[in-house]
XYZ file of C-alpha atoms in Angstrom:
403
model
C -33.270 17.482 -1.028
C -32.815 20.402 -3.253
C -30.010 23.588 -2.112
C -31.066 27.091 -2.309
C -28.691 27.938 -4.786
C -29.138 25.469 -7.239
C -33.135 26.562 -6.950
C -31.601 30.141 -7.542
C -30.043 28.432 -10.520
C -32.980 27.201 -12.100
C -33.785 31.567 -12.301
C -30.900 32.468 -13.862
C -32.222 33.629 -16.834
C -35.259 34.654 -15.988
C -35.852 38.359 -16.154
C -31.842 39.121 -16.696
C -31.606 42.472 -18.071
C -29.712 42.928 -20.987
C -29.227 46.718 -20.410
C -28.981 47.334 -16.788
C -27.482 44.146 -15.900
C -28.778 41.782 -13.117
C -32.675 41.247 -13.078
C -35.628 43.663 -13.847
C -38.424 41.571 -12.936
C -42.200 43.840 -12.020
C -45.206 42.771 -10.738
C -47.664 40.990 -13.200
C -45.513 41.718 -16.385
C -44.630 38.406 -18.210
C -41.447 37.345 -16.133
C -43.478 37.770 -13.335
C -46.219 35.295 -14.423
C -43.015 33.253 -15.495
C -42.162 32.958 -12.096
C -45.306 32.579 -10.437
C -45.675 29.834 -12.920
C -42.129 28.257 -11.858
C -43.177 28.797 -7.913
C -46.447 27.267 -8.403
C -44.716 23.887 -10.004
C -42.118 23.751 -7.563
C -44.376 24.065 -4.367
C -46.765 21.601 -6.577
C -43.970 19.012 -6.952
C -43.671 18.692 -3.153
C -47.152 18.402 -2.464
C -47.982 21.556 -1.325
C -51.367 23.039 -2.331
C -50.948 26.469 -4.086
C -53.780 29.462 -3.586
C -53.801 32.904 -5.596
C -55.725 35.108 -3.066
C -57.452 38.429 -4.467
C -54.366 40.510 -4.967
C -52.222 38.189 -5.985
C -49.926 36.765 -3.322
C -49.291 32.943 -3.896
C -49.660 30.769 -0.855
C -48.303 27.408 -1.159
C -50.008 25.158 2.200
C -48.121 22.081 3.743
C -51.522 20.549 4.793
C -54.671 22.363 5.061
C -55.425 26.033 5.609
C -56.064 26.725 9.099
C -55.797 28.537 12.129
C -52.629 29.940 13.949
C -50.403 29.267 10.415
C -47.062 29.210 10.323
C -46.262 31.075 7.381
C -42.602 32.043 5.267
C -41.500 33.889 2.187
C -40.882 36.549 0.456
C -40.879 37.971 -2.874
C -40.210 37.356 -6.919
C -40.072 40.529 -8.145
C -37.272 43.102 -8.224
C -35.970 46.962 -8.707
C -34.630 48.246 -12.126
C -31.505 46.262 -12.730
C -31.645 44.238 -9.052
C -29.595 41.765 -7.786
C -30.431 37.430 -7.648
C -30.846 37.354 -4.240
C -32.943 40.365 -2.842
C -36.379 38.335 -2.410
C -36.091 34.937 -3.898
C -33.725 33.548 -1.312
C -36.591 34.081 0.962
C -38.665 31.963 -1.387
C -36.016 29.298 -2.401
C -35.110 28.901 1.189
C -38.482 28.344 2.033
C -38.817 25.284 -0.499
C -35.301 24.172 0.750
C -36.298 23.964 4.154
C -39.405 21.979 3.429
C -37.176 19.287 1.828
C -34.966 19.233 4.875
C -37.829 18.712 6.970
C -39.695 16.512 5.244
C -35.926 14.563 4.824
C -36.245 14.355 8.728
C -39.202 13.414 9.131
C -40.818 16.114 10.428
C -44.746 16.345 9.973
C -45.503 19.998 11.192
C -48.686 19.956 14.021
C -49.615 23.953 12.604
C -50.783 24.346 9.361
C -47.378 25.983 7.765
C -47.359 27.963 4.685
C -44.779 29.200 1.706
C -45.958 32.717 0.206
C -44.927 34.459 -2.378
C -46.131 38.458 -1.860
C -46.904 40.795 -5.345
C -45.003 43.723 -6.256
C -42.728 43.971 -3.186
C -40.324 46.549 -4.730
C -42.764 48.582 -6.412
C -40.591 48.742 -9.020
C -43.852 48.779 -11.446
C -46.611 50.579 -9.838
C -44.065 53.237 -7.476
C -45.597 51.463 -3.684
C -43.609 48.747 -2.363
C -44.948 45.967 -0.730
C -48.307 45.710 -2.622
C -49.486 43.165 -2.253
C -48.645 42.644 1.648
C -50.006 46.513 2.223
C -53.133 45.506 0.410
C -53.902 41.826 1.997
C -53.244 44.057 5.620
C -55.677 46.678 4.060
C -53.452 49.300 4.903
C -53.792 50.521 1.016
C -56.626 52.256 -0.257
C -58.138 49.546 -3.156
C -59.094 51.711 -5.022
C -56.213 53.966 -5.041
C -54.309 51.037 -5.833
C -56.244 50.250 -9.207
C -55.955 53.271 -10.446
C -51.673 52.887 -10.203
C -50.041 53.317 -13.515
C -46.598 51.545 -14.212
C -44.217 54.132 -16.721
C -46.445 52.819 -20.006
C -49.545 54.472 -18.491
C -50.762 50.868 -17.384
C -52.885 50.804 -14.719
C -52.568 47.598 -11.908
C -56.096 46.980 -12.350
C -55.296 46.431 -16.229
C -52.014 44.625 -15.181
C -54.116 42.501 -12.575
C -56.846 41.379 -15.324
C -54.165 40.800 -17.940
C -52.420 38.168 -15.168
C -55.766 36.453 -15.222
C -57.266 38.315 -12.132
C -59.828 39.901 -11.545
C -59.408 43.803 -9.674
C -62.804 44.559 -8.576
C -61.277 42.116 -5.551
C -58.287 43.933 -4.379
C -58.543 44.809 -0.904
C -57.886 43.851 2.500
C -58.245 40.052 3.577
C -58.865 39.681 7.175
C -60.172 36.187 6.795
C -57.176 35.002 5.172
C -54.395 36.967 7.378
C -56.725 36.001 10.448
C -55.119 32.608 9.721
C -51.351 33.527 10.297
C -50.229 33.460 13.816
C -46.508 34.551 12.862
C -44.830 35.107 10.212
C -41.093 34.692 9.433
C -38.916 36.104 6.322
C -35.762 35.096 5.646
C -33.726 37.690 3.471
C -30.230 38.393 2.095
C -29.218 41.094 4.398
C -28.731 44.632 2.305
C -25.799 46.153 4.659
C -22.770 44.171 5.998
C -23.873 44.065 9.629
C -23.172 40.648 9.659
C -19.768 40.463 7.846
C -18.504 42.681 10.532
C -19.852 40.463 13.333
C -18.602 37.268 11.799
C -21.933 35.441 11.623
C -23.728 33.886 8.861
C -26.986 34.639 9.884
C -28.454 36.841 12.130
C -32.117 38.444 13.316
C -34.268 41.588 12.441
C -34.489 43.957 15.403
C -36.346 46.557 13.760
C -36.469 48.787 10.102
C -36.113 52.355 9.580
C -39.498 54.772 9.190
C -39.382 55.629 5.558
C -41.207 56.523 2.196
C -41.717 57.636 -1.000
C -42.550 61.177 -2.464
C -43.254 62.237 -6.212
C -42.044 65.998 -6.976
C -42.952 67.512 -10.179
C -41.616 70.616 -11.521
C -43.656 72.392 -13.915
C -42.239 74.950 -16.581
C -42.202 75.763 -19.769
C -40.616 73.699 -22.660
C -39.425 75.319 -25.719
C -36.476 75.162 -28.150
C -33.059 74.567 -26.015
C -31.288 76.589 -28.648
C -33.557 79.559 -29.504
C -34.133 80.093 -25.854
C -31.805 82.848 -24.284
C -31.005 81.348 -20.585
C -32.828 84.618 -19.252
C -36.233 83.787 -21.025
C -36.294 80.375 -19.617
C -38.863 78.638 -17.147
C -36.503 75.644 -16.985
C -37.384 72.940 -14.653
C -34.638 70.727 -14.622
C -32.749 73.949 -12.487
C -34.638 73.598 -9.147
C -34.912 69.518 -10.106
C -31.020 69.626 -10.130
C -31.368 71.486 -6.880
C -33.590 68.953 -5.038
C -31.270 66.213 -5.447
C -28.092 68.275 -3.917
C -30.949 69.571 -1.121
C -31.804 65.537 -0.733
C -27.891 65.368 0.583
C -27.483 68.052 2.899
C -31.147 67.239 4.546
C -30.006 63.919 5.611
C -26.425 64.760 6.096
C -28.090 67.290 8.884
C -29.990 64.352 10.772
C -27.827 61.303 12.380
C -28.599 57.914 10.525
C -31.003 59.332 7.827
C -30.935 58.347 4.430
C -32.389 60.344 1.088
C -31.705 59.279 -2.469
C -33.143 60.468 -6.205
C -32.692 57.717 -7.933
C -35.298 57.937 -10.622
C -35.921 61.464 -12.511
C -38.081 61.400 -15.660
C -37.899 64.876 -18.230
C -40.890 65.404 -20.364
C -40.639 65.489 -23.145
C -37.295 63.962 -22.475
C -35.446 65.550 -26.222
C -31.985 66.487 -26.113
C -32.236 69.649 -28.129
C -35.350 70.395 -25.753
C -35.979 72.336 -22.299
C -38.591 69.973 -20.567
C -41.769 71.124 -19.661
C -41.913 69.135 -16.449
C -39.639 67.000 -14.535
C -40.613 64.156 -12.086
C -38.347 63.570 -9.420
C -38.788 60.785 -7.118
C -37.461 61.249 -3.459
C -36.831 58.155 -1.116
C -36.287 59.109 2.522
C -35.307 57.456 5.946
C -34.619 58.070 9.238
C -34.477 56.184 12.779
C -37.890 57.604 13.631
C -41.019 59.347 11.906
C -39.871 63.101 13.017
C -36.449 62.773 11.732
C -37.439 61.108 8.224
C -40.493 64.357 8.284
C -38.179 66.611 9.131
C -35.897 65.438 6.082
C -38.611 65.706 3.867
C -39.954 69.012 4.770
C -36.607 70.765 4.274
C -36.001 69.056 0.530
C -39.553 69.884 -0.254
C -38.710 73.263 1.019
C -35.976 74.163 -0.881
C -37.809 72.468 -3.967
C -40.292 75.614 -3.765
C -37.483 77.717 -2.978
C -35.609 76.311 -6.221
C -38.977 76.484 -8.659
C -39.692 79.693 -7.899
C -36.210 81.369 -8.433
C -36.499 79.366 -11.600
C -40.251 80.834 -12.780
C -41.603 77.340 -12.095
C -43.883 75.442 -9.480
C -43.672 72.458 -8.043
C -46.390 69.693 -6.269
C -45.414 66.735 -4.201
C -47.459 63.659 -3.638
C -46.158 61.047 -1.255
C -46.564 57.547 -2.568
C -46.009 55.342 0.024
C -44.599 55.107 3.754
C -44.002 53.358 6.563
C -43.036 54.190 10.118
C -40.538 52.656 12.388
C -41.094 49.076 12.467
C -39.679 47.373 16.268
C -40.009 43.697 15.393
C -42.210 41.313 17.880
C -39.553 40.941 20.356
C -40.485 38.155 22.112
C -40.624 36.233 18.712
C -37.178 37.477 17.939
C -35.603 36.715 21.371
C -37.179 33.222 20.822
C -35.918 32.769 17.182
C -32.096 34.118 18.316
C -32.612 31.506 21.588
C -33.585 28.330 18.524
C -30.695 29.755 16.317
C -27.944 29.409 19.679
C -27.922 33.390 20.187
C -27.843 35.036 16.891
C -27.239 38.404 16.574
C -30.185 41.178 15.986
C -29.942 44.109 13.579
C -31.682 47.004 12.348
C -32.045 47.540 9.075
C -32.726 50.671 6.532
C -34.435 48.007 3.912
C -38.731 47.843 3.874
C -40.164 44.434 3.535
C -43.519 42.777 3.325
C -42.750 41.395 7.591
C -42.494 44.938 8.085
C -46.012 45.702 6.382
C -47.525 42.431 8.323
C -45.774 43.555 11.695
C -48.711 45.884 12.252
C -51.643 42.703 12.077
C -49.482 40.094 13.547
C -46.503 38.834 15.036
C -43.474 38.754 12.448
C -39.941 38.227 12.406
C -37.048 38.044 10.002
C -33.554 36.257 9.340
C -30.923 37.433 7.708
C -28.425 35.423 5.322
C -24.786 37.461 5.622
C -23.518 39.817 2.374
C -20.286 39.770 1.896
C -19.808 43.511 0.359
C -22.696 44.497 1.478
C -24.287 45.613 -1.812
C -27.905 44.980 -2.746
C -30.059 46.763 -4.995
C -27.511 45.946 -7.811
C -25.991 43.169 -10.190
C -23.338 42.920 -7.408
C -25.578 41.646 -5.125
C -24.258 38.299 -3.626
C -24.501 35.968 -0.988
C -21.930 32.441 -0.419
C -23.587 29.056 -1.196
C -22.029 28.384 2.389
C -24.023 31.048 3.854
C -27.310 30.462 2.010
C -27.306 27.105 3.139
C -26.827 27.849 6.460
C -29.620 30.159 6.148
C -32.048 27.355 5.014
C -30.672 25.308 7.759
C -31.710 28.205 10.307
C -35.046 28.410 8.549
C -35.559 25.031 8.534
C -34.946 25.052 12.709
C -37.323 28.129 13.400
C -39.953 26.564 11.184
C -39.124 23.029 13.278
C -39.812 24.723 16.451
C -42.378 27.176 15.564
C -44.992 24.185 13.397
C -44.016 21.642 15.915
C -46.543 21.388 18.548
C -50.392 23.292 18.500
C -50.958 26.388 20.694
């Protein structure tokens, strides 16, 4: 029977980033179909069958296919410079609690399932969850081909290039039809859990939130021949949306807005760009409030570019509103588990994308600092173990007699 940490192990080096630190690994680039590759052998050596469905998600079957699945997993793929846990624990814990089940004896009366879901963080192609938003169809196909990673890629290039073909992105209903709950275990990105004491606790619900694109359009020219009264600079009101991100969400209780990317073109030292990209993440308890943050940044961003001699547009990329996890499914998890505690979280994920087709839940494996997102990212071998065993239990009870 294999741990979940020495599967994490057997990653190490896989995608490490040399520059950032921790792991920069994208949907469809080649450490992606490095690990797909890895996934696919490891789910192979224990006997379980392994399908790529139409946009990509790898589903690794304990049995046949069928009706009222029992499915777990997560994701392979991380942000800019992530941490080892955020995603593959879900995966590695999955093929962990096979072992211990199969070690037991168990022989599951559902059809159970391991998947693996594309491009979670988006961290290629700007939309998170991907490949969970379009299996639930609740992405436009054809928006999503024409999605360019920061090369000018497009994911229907990315898709062919993995051996796939895009004309077949889209929604599978046949397929998700299949799943009668699913169940994602996930290092927890907060420290709810240190501060309660418990190693592993349950997903009550996740913040409404999203993605928006802002670009500032001005005029580049020569950053020392330009007197600073001549200039149509739009870095100014860019510098101004990410101060305006702050006091938004300082002005609603338990939002959240960050800049974290923000992209200059031309991007020359000695040069006043001619547009900036700024990309605002937002979240809030509830669909008004996370609006209401996003109206007053984009508000002061017209405010900004036009005291500047500028413009701006905004696009919104992606977003999702409050998700309230199944709660009987939870209740009946935390019941297995001996009364585990239930917490919101600020974090998307693909059970949050799925929670709108079908009944889905989610454990959480404590963080000690709470950091995620980062190379600092960590969870105890103690407490990832304890999270397999917890997995292994739900999985137990949920694939152990027909409906």
């Amino acid at each position: 029977m294999t741990s979940a940490t020495s599967l994490l192990g057997a990653l190490a080096d896989v995608g490490a980033d040399r520059v950032r630190g921790g792991y920069s690994r994208h949907g469809f680039d080649r450490v992606d179909v490095e690990l797909r590759e890895w996934f696919t052998a490891e789910a192979g050596a224990r006997g379980l069958g392994v399908e790529t469905d139409r946009n990509g998600n790898l589903w690794a079957w304990w049995g046949a296919p069928g009706p009222n699945a029992v499915v777990t997993g997560s994701h392979l793929d991380s942000v800019p410079g992530g941490g080892a846990f955020d995603g593959p624990l879900g995966v590695v814990s999955a093929l962990a609690a096979v072992d211990a089940l199969r070690a037991q004896g168990f022989r599951p009366a559902r059809p159970l399932a391991v998947v693996v879901f594309a491009e979670e963080e988006g961290g290629r192609f700007g939309v998170p969850c991907l490949g969970s938003r379009l299996l639930a169809g609740t992405l436009d196909a054809d928006r999503a081909r024409e999605l360019k990673d920061p090369d000018g890629t497009t994911l229907a290039e990315a898709v062919r290039a993995a051996g796939l073909d895009p004309r077949w992105l889209g929604p599978e209903p046949d397929l998700l039809s299949l799943v009668g709950c699913f169940v994602e275990l996930h290092v927890e990105q907060g420290r709810g859990l240190v501060d309660l004491d418990a190693p592993v606790g349950v997903a009550s619900s996740i913040l409404a939130h999203g993605r928006w694109r802002l670009t500032f359009h001005g005029e580049g020219n020569h950053a020392g021949a330009t007197p600073l009264a001549d200039r149509c600079d739009p870095m100014m009101p860019a510098a101004s949306l990410v101060l305006a991100a702050r006091r938004a969400a300082g002005s609603v209780p338990g939002a959240r807005a960050t800049v974290g990317r923000l992209v200059p073109t031309p991007g020359g030292t000695n040069v006043i760009p001619s547009t900036v990209d700024v990309w605002l993440d937002a979240r809030a308890p509830g669909d008004a409030d996370t609006r209401r943050v996003v109206d007053d940044v984009v508000a002061a961003a017209h405010e900004a570019a036009e005291a500047e001699g500028c413009t701006v547009t905004v696009r919104e990329e992606s977003y999702g509103d409050t998700v309230v996890f199944d709660s009987g499914l939870r209740d009946e998890l935390a019941g297995v588990l001996g009364g585990v505690p239930a917490l919101p979280t600020g974090a998307g994920h693909d059970a949050g994308v799925l929670a709108q087709r079908i009944p889905t839940a989610m454990l959480f494996v404590r963080n000690p600092t709470g950091v995620s997102h980062a190379p600092a990212e960590h969870a105890e071998a103690a407490d990832c173990e304890s999270g397999v065993s917890a997995l292994a239990r739900v999985l137990a009870h949920l694939a152990g007699s027909p409906c």
